[in-house]
Short mmCIF file of C-alpha atoms and ligand atoms in Angstrom, two decimals:
data_model
loop_
_atom_site.label_atom_id
_atom_site.label_comp_id
_atom_site.label_asym_id
_atom_site.label_seq_id
_atom_site.Cartn_x
_atom_site.Cartn_y
_atom_site.Cartn_z
CA UNK A 18 103.33 81.80 89.49
CA UNK A 19 105.84 84.60 88.52
CA UNK A 20 105.45 87.23 86.28
CA UNK A 21 108.46 89.37 84.30
CA UNK A 22 107.16 92.64 83.00
CA UNK A 23 108.76 94.27 80.16
CA UNK A 24 109.22 97.58 80.35
CA UNK A 25 112.79 98.34 78.93
CA UNK A 26 111.15 99.85 75.59
CA UNK A 27 112.47 103.56 75.55
CA UNK A 28 109.07 105.13 73.99
CA UNK A 29 110.84 107.86 72.11
CA UNK A 30 107.39 108.68 70.14
CA UNK A 31 105.96 109.72 73.70
CA UNK A 32 108.39 113.05 73.34
CA UNK A 33 108.97 113.09 76.46
CA UNK A 34 111.78 112.74 79.03
CA UNK A 35 109.68 110.92 81.38
CA UNK A 36 110.23 107.56 80.96
CA UNK A 37 107.10 105.97 78.87
CA UNK A 38 105.97 103.55 81.14
CA UNK A 39 105.82 106.56 84.10
CA UNK A 40 103.72 108.53 81.49
CA UNK A 41 100.11 108.75 83.52
CA UNK A 42 96.66 107.52 82.86
CA UNK A 43 93.77 108.20 85.12
CA UNK A 44 96.82 109.52 86.90
CA UNK A 45 98.95 106.91 87.85
CA UNK A 46 102.01 105.52 86.35
CA UNK A 47 101.18 103.04 82.67
CA UNK A 48 103.27 100.69 84.89
CA UNK A 49 101.69 100.88 88.19
CA UNK A 50 98.45 99.88 86.85
CA UNK A 51 99.61 96.55 85.06
CA UNK A 52 101.53 96.15 89.14
CA UNK A 53 98.15 96.55 89.84
CA UNK A 54 96.70 93.28 88.28
CA UNK A 55 100.14 91.03 88.54
CA UNK A 56 99.14 91.92 92.12
CA UNK A 57 95.67 90.69 92.27
CA UNK A 58 96.95 87.39 90.86
CA UNK A 59 98.61 87.08 94.00
CA UNK A 60 102.05 86.48 91.91
CA UNK A 61 104.67 85.17 94.03
CA UNK A 62 107.54 87.40 92.52
CA UNK A 63 107.65 90.12 89.76
CA UNK A 64 110.58 91.46 87.21
CA UNK A 65 110.46 94.45 85.59
CA UNK A 66 112.79 94.33 83.18
CA UNK A 67 113.51 97.81 82.42
CA UNK A 68 116.22 100.18 80.25
CA UNK A 69 119.25 102.18 79.71
CA UNK A 70 118.10 105.44 81.60
CA UNK A 71 115.22 103.94 83.37
CA UNK A 72 116.24 104.55 87.31
CA UNK A 73 113.32 107.01 87.51
CA UNK A 74 110.92 104.27 86.89
CA UNK A 75 112.98 102.59 89.76
CA UNK A 76 112.51 105.26 91.76
CA UNK A 77 109.20 105.57 91.46
CA UNK A 78 108.05 102.54 91.69
CA UNK A 79 109.87 100.23 94.01
CA UNK A 80 108.37 98.04 96.13
CA UNK A 81 109.60 95.07 98.27
CA UNK A 82 107.45 92.65 96.00
CA UNK A 83 109.69 93.46 92.91
CA UNK A 84 112.86 92.72 91.36
CA UNK A 85 114.25 95.00 88.95
CA UNK A 86 116.78 93.91 86.59
CA UNK A 87 118.07 95.92 83.88
CA UNK A 88 118.44 95.17 80.24
CA UNK A 89 121.32 96.93 78.31
CA UNK A 90 121.35 97.40 75.62
CA UNK A 91 117.87 95.96 74.10
CA UNK A 92 118.37 93.05 72.00
CA UNK A 93 114.34 91.97 71.61
CA UNK A 94 111.47 90.88 73.63
CA UNK A 95 113.30 87.23 73.58
CA UNK A 96 116.69 88.86 75.32
CA UNK A 97 114.81 91.20 77.85
CA UNK A 98 112.51 87.67 78.86
CA UNK A 99 116.38 86.14 79.71
CA UNK A 100 117.46 89.00 81.61
CA UNK A 101 115.19 87.86 84.48
CA UNK A 102 115.55 84.34 84.14
CA UNK A 103 118.12 84.36 87.53
CA UNK A 104 115.26 84.84 89.32
CA UNK A 105 112.92 82.74 88.11
CA UNK A 106 112.28 79.30 89.80
CA UNK A 107 111.70 75.96 87.58
CA UNK A 108 109.35 74.59 89.59
CA UNK A 109 106.58 77.34 87.85
CA UNK A 110 104.68 78.90 85.79
CA UNK A 111 106.01 82.32 83.89
CA UNK A 112 103.14 85.06 83.25
CA UNK A 113 104.84 87.85 80.81
CA UNK A 114 103.00 90.66 80.43
CA UNK A 115 103.98 94.50 78.93
CA UNK A 116 104.75 97.72 80.85
CA UNK A 117 103.00 100.05 77.93
CA UNK A 118 99.67 97.72 77.81
CA UNK A 119 98.08 99.31 80.97
CA UNK A 120 94.02 97.88 80.38
CA UNK A 121 94.92 94.54 80.61
CA UNK A 122 92.07 93.24 83.43
CA UNK A 123 93.27 90.88 86.25
CA UNK A 124 90.66 88.40 84.99
CA UNK A 125 91.95 87.80 81.70
CA UNK A 126 94.90 87.16 83.32
CA UNK A 127 93.38 84.41 85.27
CA UNK A 128 91.91 83.12 82.58
CA UNK A 129 95.44 82.61 80.37
CA UNK A 130 96.86 81.32 83.94
CA UNK A 131 93.86 78.95 84.11
CA UNK A 132 94.32 77.65 80.18
CA UNK A 133 98.29 77.13 80.99
CA UNK A 134 97.82 74.88 83.54
CA UNK A 135 101.03 73.03 84.50
CA UNK A 136 102.41 72.29 81.41
CA UNK A 137 100.92 74.14 78.23
CA UNK A 138 102.16 77.88 76.98
CA UNK A 139 98.82 79.91 76.71
CA UNK A 140 98.74 82.86 74.43
CA UNK A 141 96.56 85.79 75.21
CA UNK A 142 95.62 86.21 71.05
CA UNK A 143 92.92 88.74 69.55
CA UNK A 144 91.04 89.41 65.98
CA UNK A 145 92.60 92.31 64.79
CA UNK A 146 90.54 93.98 61.48
CA UNK A 147 93.73 96.03 61.21
CA UNK A 148 96.01 93.51 62.07
CA UNK A 149 99.20 95.53 60.65
CA UNK A 150 102.37 96.16 63.08
CA UNK A 151 101.44 92.58 65.14
CA UNK A 152 102.62 89.64 65.16
CA UNK A 153 100.30 87.13 63.28
CA UNK A 154 99.25 83.14 64.18
CA UNK A 155 99.66 80.92 62.18
CA UNK A 156 98.23 77.75 62.87
CA UNK A 157 97.74 74.44 60.67
CA UNK A 158 94.76 72.97 59.02
CA UNK A 159 93.61 71.34 62.45
CA UNK A 160 93.64 75.03 63.87
CA UNK A 161 96.93 74.30 66.29
CA UNK A 162 99.00 76.76 66.35
CA UNK A 163 102.37 76.24 65.04
CA UNK A 164 104.31 79.49 65.09
CA UNK A 165 103.81 83.40 64.98
CA UNK A 166 105.80 85.25 62.75
CA UNK A 167 106.49 89.03 63.32
CA UNK A 168 104.92 91.57 60.29
CA UNK A 169 108.51 92.07 59.20
CA UNK A 170 109.07 88.80 58.74
CA UNK A 171 105.22 87.53 56.98
CA UNK A 172 104.43 87.14 53.56
CA UNK A 173 101.94 88.67 51.75
CA UNK A 174 99.80 85.48 52.63
CA UNK A 175 100.30 85.35 56.17
CA UNK A 176 100.24 89.07 57.04
CA UNK A 177 96.61 88.48 55.64
CA UNK A 178 95.61 86.95 59.08
CA UNK A 179 93.89 88.63 61.32
CA UNK A 180 94.59 86.92 64.21
CA UNK A 181 97.42 88.64 66.30
CA UNK A 182 99.42 88.05 69.55
CA UNK A 183 99.40 90.27 72.15
CA UNK A 184 102.41 89.57 73.25
CA UNK A 185 101.07 88.33 76.42
CA UNK A 186 101.74 84.41 77.69
CA UNK A 187 102.05 81.81 80.17
CA UNK A 188 104.93 79.03 79.82
CA UNK A 189 106.15 76.96 82.36
CA UNK A 190 109.48 78.28 83.37
CA UNK A 191 111.84 75.46 82.92
CA UNK A 192 110.56 75.43 78.91
CA UNK A 193 111.03 78.91 79.43
CA UNK A 194 114.60 78.65 80.13
CA UNK A 195 115.33 75.99 77.72
CA UNK A 196 113.53 78.06 74.29
CA UNK A 197 114.82 80.88 74.78
CA UNK A 198 118.67 79.36 75.29
CA UNK A 199 117.86 78.23 71.99
CA UNK A 200 117.03 81.10 70.10
CA UNK A 201 118.70 83.08 67.35
CA UNK A 202 118.53 86.76 65.72
CA UNK A 203 118.24 85.43 62.55
CA UNK A 204 115.05 87.88 61.94
CA UNK A 205 114.68 91.46 59.75
CA UNK A 206 115.27 92.94 63.09
CA UNK A 207 118.22 90.93 63.93
CA UNK A 208 116.69 90.99 67.24
CA UNK A 209 116.03 87.96 69.77
CA UNK A 210 112.32 86.56 69.76
CA UNK A 211 110.34 85.94 72.10
CA UNK A 212 107.62 84.61 69.73
CA UNK A 213 109.86 82.26 68.41
CA UNK A 214 109.34 79.96 71.63
CA UNK A 215 105.99 79.23 69.78
CA UNK A 216 108.27 76.42 67.30
CA UNK A 217 110.41 75.15 70.04
CA UNK A 218 107.16 74.81 71.96
CA UNK A 219 105.58 73.03 69.09
CA UNK A 220 108.95 70.80 68.05
CA UNK A 221 108.59 69.80 71.87
CA UNK A 222 104.75 68.36 72.04
CA UNK A 223 103.92 71.38 74.54
CA UNK A 224 100.14 71.29 73.86
CA UNK A 225 99.67 75.70 72.64
CA UNK A 226 96.76 77.29 74.61
CA UNK A 227 94.96 80.48 73.31
CA UNK A 228 92.73 82.62 74.83
CA UNK A 229 90.95 86.24 73.94
CA UNK A 230 90.25 88.91 76.27
CA UNK A 231 87.02 90.34 77.23
CA UNK A 232 88.13 93.75 75.45
CA UNK A 233 89.98 94.30 72.58
CA UNK A 234 91.51 97.53 75.05
CA UNK A 235 92.70 95.53 77.13
CA UNK A 236 95.90 94.50 74.83
CA UNK A 237 96.57 98.33 73.31
CA UNK A 238 100.30 99.17 73.69
CA UNK A 239 101.16 103.26 74.36
CA UNK A 240 103.27 104.31 71.73
CA UNK A 241 102.23 107.69 71.72
CA UNK A 242 100.26 110.68 73.58
CA UNK A 243 97.19 110.09 70.82
CA UNK A 244 97.27 106.35 72.08
CA UNK A 245 97.51 107.17 75.68
CA UNK A 246 94.32 109.59 75.51
CA UNK A 247 92.28 106.95 73.65
CA UNK A 248 93.05 104.75 76.75
CA UNK A 249 92.32 106.82 78.92
CA UNK A 250 88.58 107.20 78.00
CA UNK A 251 88.87 104.13 77.56
CA UNK A 252 89.19 103.43 81.02
CA UNK A 253 87.32 106.66 81.70
CA UNK A 254 84.47 105.23 80.24
CA UNK A 255 84.45 102.16 82.22
CA UNK A 256 84.38 103.92 86.00
CA UNK A 257 81.75 105.71 84.44
CA UNK A 258 79.57 102.67 83.31
CA UNK A 259 80.45 101.13 86.52
CA UNK A 260 78.86 104.16 88.35
CA UNK A 261 76.48 104.55 86.29
CA UNK A 262 75.52 100.69 87.65
CA UNK A 263 75.87 101.56 90.96
CA UNK A 264 73.11 104.60 90.50
CA UNK A 265 74.99 107.41 90.80
CA UNK A 266 74.10 110.21 87.92
CA UNK A 267 76.50 111.48 85.42
CA UNK A 268 75.36 114.28 83.51
CA UNK A 269 78.06 113.14 80.61
CA UNK A 270 79.55 110.39 80.96
CA UNK A 271 82.07 111.66 78.42
CA UNK A 272 82.89 114.67 80.28
CA UNK A 273 83.72 112.88 83.72
CA UNK A 274 87.47 111.77 85.31
CA UNK A 275 88.23 109.75 87.08
CA UNK A 276 92.38 109.79 89.31
CA UNK A 277 92.26 107.83 91.80
CA UNK A 278 89.44 106.32 93.66
CA UNK A 279 85.64 107.80 94.16
CA UNK A 280 82.94 106.44 96.70
CA UNK A 281 79.55 107.23 96.16
CA UNK A 282 76.35 106.66 98.47
CA UNK A 283 73.18 106.47 97.04
CA UNK A 284 71.69 109.45 93.98
CA UNK A 285 74.61 110.75 93.88
CA UNK A 286 74.41 113.74 90.86
CA UNK A 287 77.98 114.96 89.25
CA UNK A 288 77.23 117.69 86.75
CA UNK A 289 80.20 117.67 83.56
CA UNK A 290 83.65 118.04 83.29
CA UNK A 291 84.25 117.17 86.85
CA UNK A 292 87.50 115.88 87.75
CA UNK A 293 88.33 113.58 91.30
CA UNK A 294 91.34 112.77 92.41
CA UNK A 295 92.75 110.92 95.45
CA UNK A 296 89.91 108.63 97.29
CA UNK A 297 86.94 110.83 97.47
CA UNK A 298 83.86 109.87 99.05
CA UNK A 299 80.30 111.73 98.38
CA UNK A 300 77.24 110.82 101.09
CA UNK A 301 74.11 109.77 99.99
CA UNK A 302 72.30 112.84 97.72
CA UNK A 303 75.25 114.50 97.24
CA UNK A 304 75.40 116.58 94.50
CA UNK A 305 78.59 118.03 92.74
CA UNK A 306 77.74 120.65 89.95
CA UNK A 307 79.94 121.52 86.91
CA UNK A 308 83.72 122.23 86.76
CA UNK A 309 84.45 120.89 90.16
CA UNK A 310 88.22 119.45 90.75
CA UNK A 311 87.96 116.85 94.14
CA UNK A 312 90.60 115.71 95.30
CA UNK A 313 90.97 113.97 98.70
CA UNK A 314 87.68 114.82 99.97
CA UNK A 315 85.11 113.44 102.00
CA UNK A 316 81.21 115.04 101.73
CA UNK A 317 78.55 113.64 103.37
CA UNK A 318 75.17 113.40 103.27
CA UNK A 319 72.52 116.11 101.08
CA UNK A 320 75.98 118.28 100.80
CA UNK A 321 76.06 120.24 97.24
CA UNK A 322 79.15 121.59 95.84
CA UNK A 323 78.11 124.16 93.47
CA UNK A 324 80.33 124.84 89.95
CA UNK A 325 84.11 125.89 89.63
CA UNK A 326 84.80 124.72 93.42
CA UNK A 327 88.21 122.94 93.88
CA UNK A 328 88.67 121.54 97.05
CA UNK A 329 91.40 119.57 98.23
CA UNK A 330 92.43 118.04 101.70
CA UNK A 331 88.73 118.80 102.98
CA UNK A 332 86.17 117.03 105.09
CA UNK A 333 82.30 118.27 105.14
CA UNK A 334 79.40 117.26 107.25
CA UNK A 335 75.67 117.11 105.90
CA UNK A 336 73.97 119.57 104.31
CA UNK A 337 76.82 121.86 103.63
CA UNK A 338 76.13 124.00 100.74
CA UNK A 339 80.15 124.89 99.23
CA UNK A 340 80.62 127.28 95.72
CA UNK A 341 80.48 128.46 93.55
CA UNK A 342 83.78 129.20 93.19
CA UNK A 343 84.80 127.90 96.20
CA UNK A 344 88.37 126.82 97.57
CA UNK A 345 88.97 124.30 100.13
CA UNK A 346 92.41 123.42 100.96
CA UNK A 347 94.11 120.74 103.00
CA UNK A 348 93.35 120.37 106.36
CA UNK A 349 89.37 121.99 106.22
CA UNK A 350 86.57 120.15 108.00
CA UNK A 351 83.28 121.33 107.53
CA UNK A 352 80.44 120.53 110.20
CA UNK A 353 76.99 120.21 109.19
CA UNK A 354 74.68 122.58 107.20
CA UNK A 355 78.03 124.92 106.91
CA UNK A 356 77.73 127.24 103.84
CA UNK A 357 80.75 128.66 101.99
CA UNK A 358 80.05 130.74 99.30
CA UNK A 359 82.05 132.51 96.44
CA UNK A 360 85.87 133.04 96.64
CA UNK A 361 86.17 132.33 100.10
CA UNK A 362 89.14 130.16 100.46
CA UNK A 363 89.65 128.12 103.70
CA UNK A 364 92.69 126.31 105.00
CA UNK A 365 93.36 124.07 108.00
CA UNK A 366 90.36 125.35 109.82
CA UNK A 367 87.70 123.66 111.65
CA UNK A 368 84.03 125.26 110.56
CA UNK A 369 81.60 123.82 112.68
CA UNK A 370 77.51 123.53 112.40
CA UNK A 371 75.60 126.04 110.60
CA UNK A 372 78.35 128.46 110.12
CA UNK A 373 78.87 130.99 107.14
CA UNK A 374 80.81 132.22 104.91
CA UNK A 375 79.46 133.46 101.67
CA UNK A 376 81.67 135.88 100.29
CA UNK A 377 85.09 136.60 99.59
CA UNK A 378 87.01 135.92 102.17
CA UNK A 379 90.18 133.88 103.70
CA UNK A 380 90.05 131.78 107.00
CA UNK A 381 93.27 129.93 107.82
CA UNK A 382 94.71 128.75 110.15
CA UNK A 383 91.27 128.76 112.96
CA UNK A 384 88.84 127.61 114.46
CA UNK A 385 84.73 128.85 113.97
CA UNK A 386 82.28 127.78 116.13
CA UNK A 387 78.95 127.10 115.71
CA UNK A 388 76.12 129.63 114.33
CA UNK A 389 79.21 132.22 113.45
CA UNK A 390 78.49 134.88 110.52
CA UNK A 391 81.91 135.24 108.37
CA UNK A 392 81.38 138.75 106.40
CA UNK A 393 82.64 139.37 103.01
CA UNK A 394 85.61 140.18 102.38
CA UNK A 395 86.90 139.03 105.85
CA UNK A 396 90.89 137.57 106.52
CA UNK A 397 92.90 135.83 109.12
CA UNK A 398 95.69 137.53 108.75
CA UNK A 399 97.81 134.03 110.17
CA UNK A 400 100.63 134.64 108.68
CA UNK A 401 103.46 137.10 109.60
CA UNK A 402 106.20 136.57 106.61
CA UNK A 403 108.08 133.55 108.92
CA UNK A 404 105.30 131.92 111.27
CA UNK A 405 101.37 131.08 111.36
CA UNK A 406 99.29 131.79 114.11
CA UNK A 407 95.97 130.67 114.43
CA UNK A 408 92.64 132.36 115.24
CA UNK A 409 89.51 131.30 117.01
CA UNK A 410 86.24 132.07 116.75
CA UNK A 411 83.50 131.88 119.68
CA UNK A 412 79.99 130.00 118.37
CA UNK A 413 77.31 133.07 117.23
CA UNK A 414 79.96 135.63 116.99
CA UNK A 415 79.52 138.12 114.32
CA UNK A 416 82.27 139.00 112.14
CA UNK A 417 81.06 142.43 109.58
CA UNK A 418 82.65 143.09 106.19
CA UNK A 419 85.90 143.55 105.76
CA UNK A 420 87.67 142.84 108.81
CA UNK A 421 91.13 141.70 109.26
CA UNK A 422 91.94 139.30 112.13
CA UNK A 423 95.50 139.56 113.46
CA UNK A 424 96.36 136.22 114.65
CA UNK A 425 96.93 134.66 117.34
CA UNK A 426 93.48 136.28 118.13
CA UNK A 427 90.04 135.07 119.92
CA UNK A 428 86.96 136.64 119.24
CA UNK A 429 84.48 135.62 121.61
CA UNK A 430 80.76 133.77 121.95
CA UNK A 431 78.18 136.16 121.15
CA UNK A 432 80.55 139.10 120.14
CA UNK A 433 80.11 140.98 117.29
CA UNK A 434 83.23 142.99 115.44
CA UNK A 435 82.13 145.76 113.67
CA UNK A 436 83.01 146.10 109.79
CA UNK A 437 86.42 147.25 109.07
CA UNK A 438 87.46 146.24 111.66
CA UNK A 439 91.44 145.04 112.32
CA UNK A 440 91.67 143.56 115.67
CA UNK A 441 95.04 142.65 116.91
CA UNK A 442 93.68 142.02 120.39
CA UNK A 443 91.28 139.48 121.51
CA UNK A 444 87.36 140.54 121.16
CA UNK A 445 85.84 139.93 124.73
CA UNK A 446 82.69 137.86 124.60
CA UNK A 447 78.77 139.46 123.52
CA UNK A 448 80.26 142.69 123.00
CA UNK A 449 80.30 144.96 119.77
CA UNK A 450 84.64 145.68 119.22
CA UNK A 451 85.09 147.93 116.54
CA UNK A 452 88.10 149.34 115.36
CA UNK A 453 87.42 152.24 112.61
CA UNK A 454 88.16 156.60 112.76
CA UNK A 455 85.72 157.94 113.82
CA UNK A 456 83.29 159.17 110.62
CA UNK A 457 82.68 162.94 109.86
CA UNK A 458 81.30 164.60 106.94
CA UNK A 459 82.35 168.67 106.61
CA UNK A 460 79.58 171.23 106.08
CA UNK A 461 80.56 173.60 102.62
CA UNK A 462 83.17 171.42 101.28
CA UNK A 463 83.74 172.06 97.46
CA UNK A 464 85.50 169.40 94.65
CA UNK A 465 88.13 171.09 93.41
CA UNK A 466 88.13 172.71 90.00
CA UNK A 467 89.72 171.98 86.63
CA UNK A 468 92.53 174.87 86.92
CA UNK A 469 92.63 176.69 82.74
C1 UD1 B 12 105.76 92.33 70.40
C2 UD1 B 12 105.85 91.16 69.20
C3 UD1 B 12 104.51 90.77 68.91
C4 UD1 B 12 103.57 91.48 68.79
C5 UD1 B 12 103.69 93.20 69.46
C6 UD1 B 12 102.08 92.98 69.96
C7 UD1 B 12 107.78 90.19 69.79
C8 UD1 B 12 109.05 89.67 69.11
N1 UD1 B 12 107.23 90.74 68.74
O1 UD1 B 12 106.17 93.23 68.65
O2 UD1 B 12 104.69 89.19 68.37
O3 UD1 B 12 102.15 91.79 68.05
O4 UD1 B 12 104.98 93.00 70.45
O5 UD1 B 12 102.65 95.00 70.57
O6 UD1 B 12 108.02 89.62 70.41
N2 UD1 B 12 110.82 95.57 75.11
C9 UD1 B 12 111.71 95.20 76.18
N3 UD1 B 12 112.62 94.80 75.68
C10 UD1 B 12 113.05 94.54 74.02
C11 UD1 B 12 112.34 94.47 73.31
C12 UD1 B 12 110.76 95.43 73.76
O7 UD1 B 12 111.61 95.28 76.98
O8 UD1 B 12 114.22 94.54 74.25
C13 UD1 B 12 109.36 95.79 75.85
C14 UD1 B 12 108.57 97.08 75.34
O9 UD1 B 12 109.40 97.70 76.00
C15 UD1 B 12 107.49 96.73 74.95
C16 UD1 B 12 106.90 95.39 74.71
O10 UD1 B 12 108.53 94.72 74.80
O11 UD1 B 12 106.86 96.83 76.34
C17 UD1 B 12 107.03 94.55 73.52
O12 UD1 B 12 108.22 95.45 72.72
P1 UD1 B 12 107.63 96.13 71.07
O13 UD1 B 12 109.21 96.83 70.48
O14 UD1 B 12 106.96 97.51 71.04
O15 UD1 B 12 107.41 95.01 70.28
P2 UD1 B 12 106.69 94.88 69.19
O16 UD1 B 12 107.77 94.85 67.89
O17 UD1 B 12 106.12 95.37 68.77
CA1 CA B 13 104.85 96.97 69.82
#
């Protein structure tokens, strides 16, 4: 089977410089969702019909299994499919999809393909309470489809039909080629309508099958930001339902967003307003507090992320406690039982088992051993304005509050740094290292007095 995806429409109502089919739904372009469904059917070839100025679409989504066909000017859906014909082989069947109908499901498509068999024309249709705007499916007294009439060409009587054309169909390719060569544009919009092939199929005695989708949302198109947001919620609700069916506790499934892939172990609990991006894996018993953003993160069993934390490109072992207000940046690897507290930022650093940085610290480009305590306000000065350097902290070291470790520098095992130390040379193991002006007190000193 071969697939043609119509994606040449400009999408003026999005009022955006970004082409419509690149607008994101769950963090991925609309067209990427359609491509995923097409690929799930193991299509032999996928032709994407794109419009003038659509180069950005091609640049963004190009792949070896795609054929890009420009349609310029855009003379209608029939004309759009015609542009792809040179790339289709007569022996097979063609599935037509829309680039702006993102939730179409692979299982609905599989049923449509099956209904088409080798030689039928199969249409995906739905019954709508509010059918205005859509092409209507007209049937004869026996219930056989005879034609599709577009809203703008329909009589008052025809407009009362509630069964509509979703636009998605499967046709034998040789027939499709023949029919498209014969359609005209003598209609209300002066366009070449793909829907006109239905009348030609009836004339040729080709059987027409209709299939309806599992959910109406699968067939909804996106023409505006309002419709985009509505489909986003539909999509998120389906992910939430799937996770809850697998035993995940979502405190409120309506305040939960996955923009990538979220994989959860048993007894995971996610509080409200969390966003998951890229690939996120949460081990058994992980708890994620409210208002967290996690992107490309792996969290071991029993770890907790407290509210308002932002974790990106980090790996965490078991039984860690992170946040509230923690920031883990790419290259962060926490061992087991590590504590990262409020307003602590960690980047490109390894923190080994049982170590803690509980308050207001920056740890960048560091290798921190086990059972290390990093005090409040500690900073690794990893950047000299040109180059980055590493800091090494040995097991059982104690870094006093407000210390600055000017990298490259090493703190030996069991070393203690006094509070406020600016460390510019290595601190030997098991010793106290302090760099600090001596404290003095002045007896008899008086505060200045206000002059008149
Ligand atoms: C089309 C159908 C209508 C159906 C409706 C479902 C026709 C004639 N009508 O109407 O029966 O109920 O979809 O939404 O087919 N496109 C191109 N090139 C073109 C024109 C359109 O690539 O020259 C693409 C658009 O980007 C879009 C899709 O085809 O993805 C449908 O186009 P649109 O203009 O929305 O079709 P409708 O007039 O709504
Ligand atoms: Ca439309």
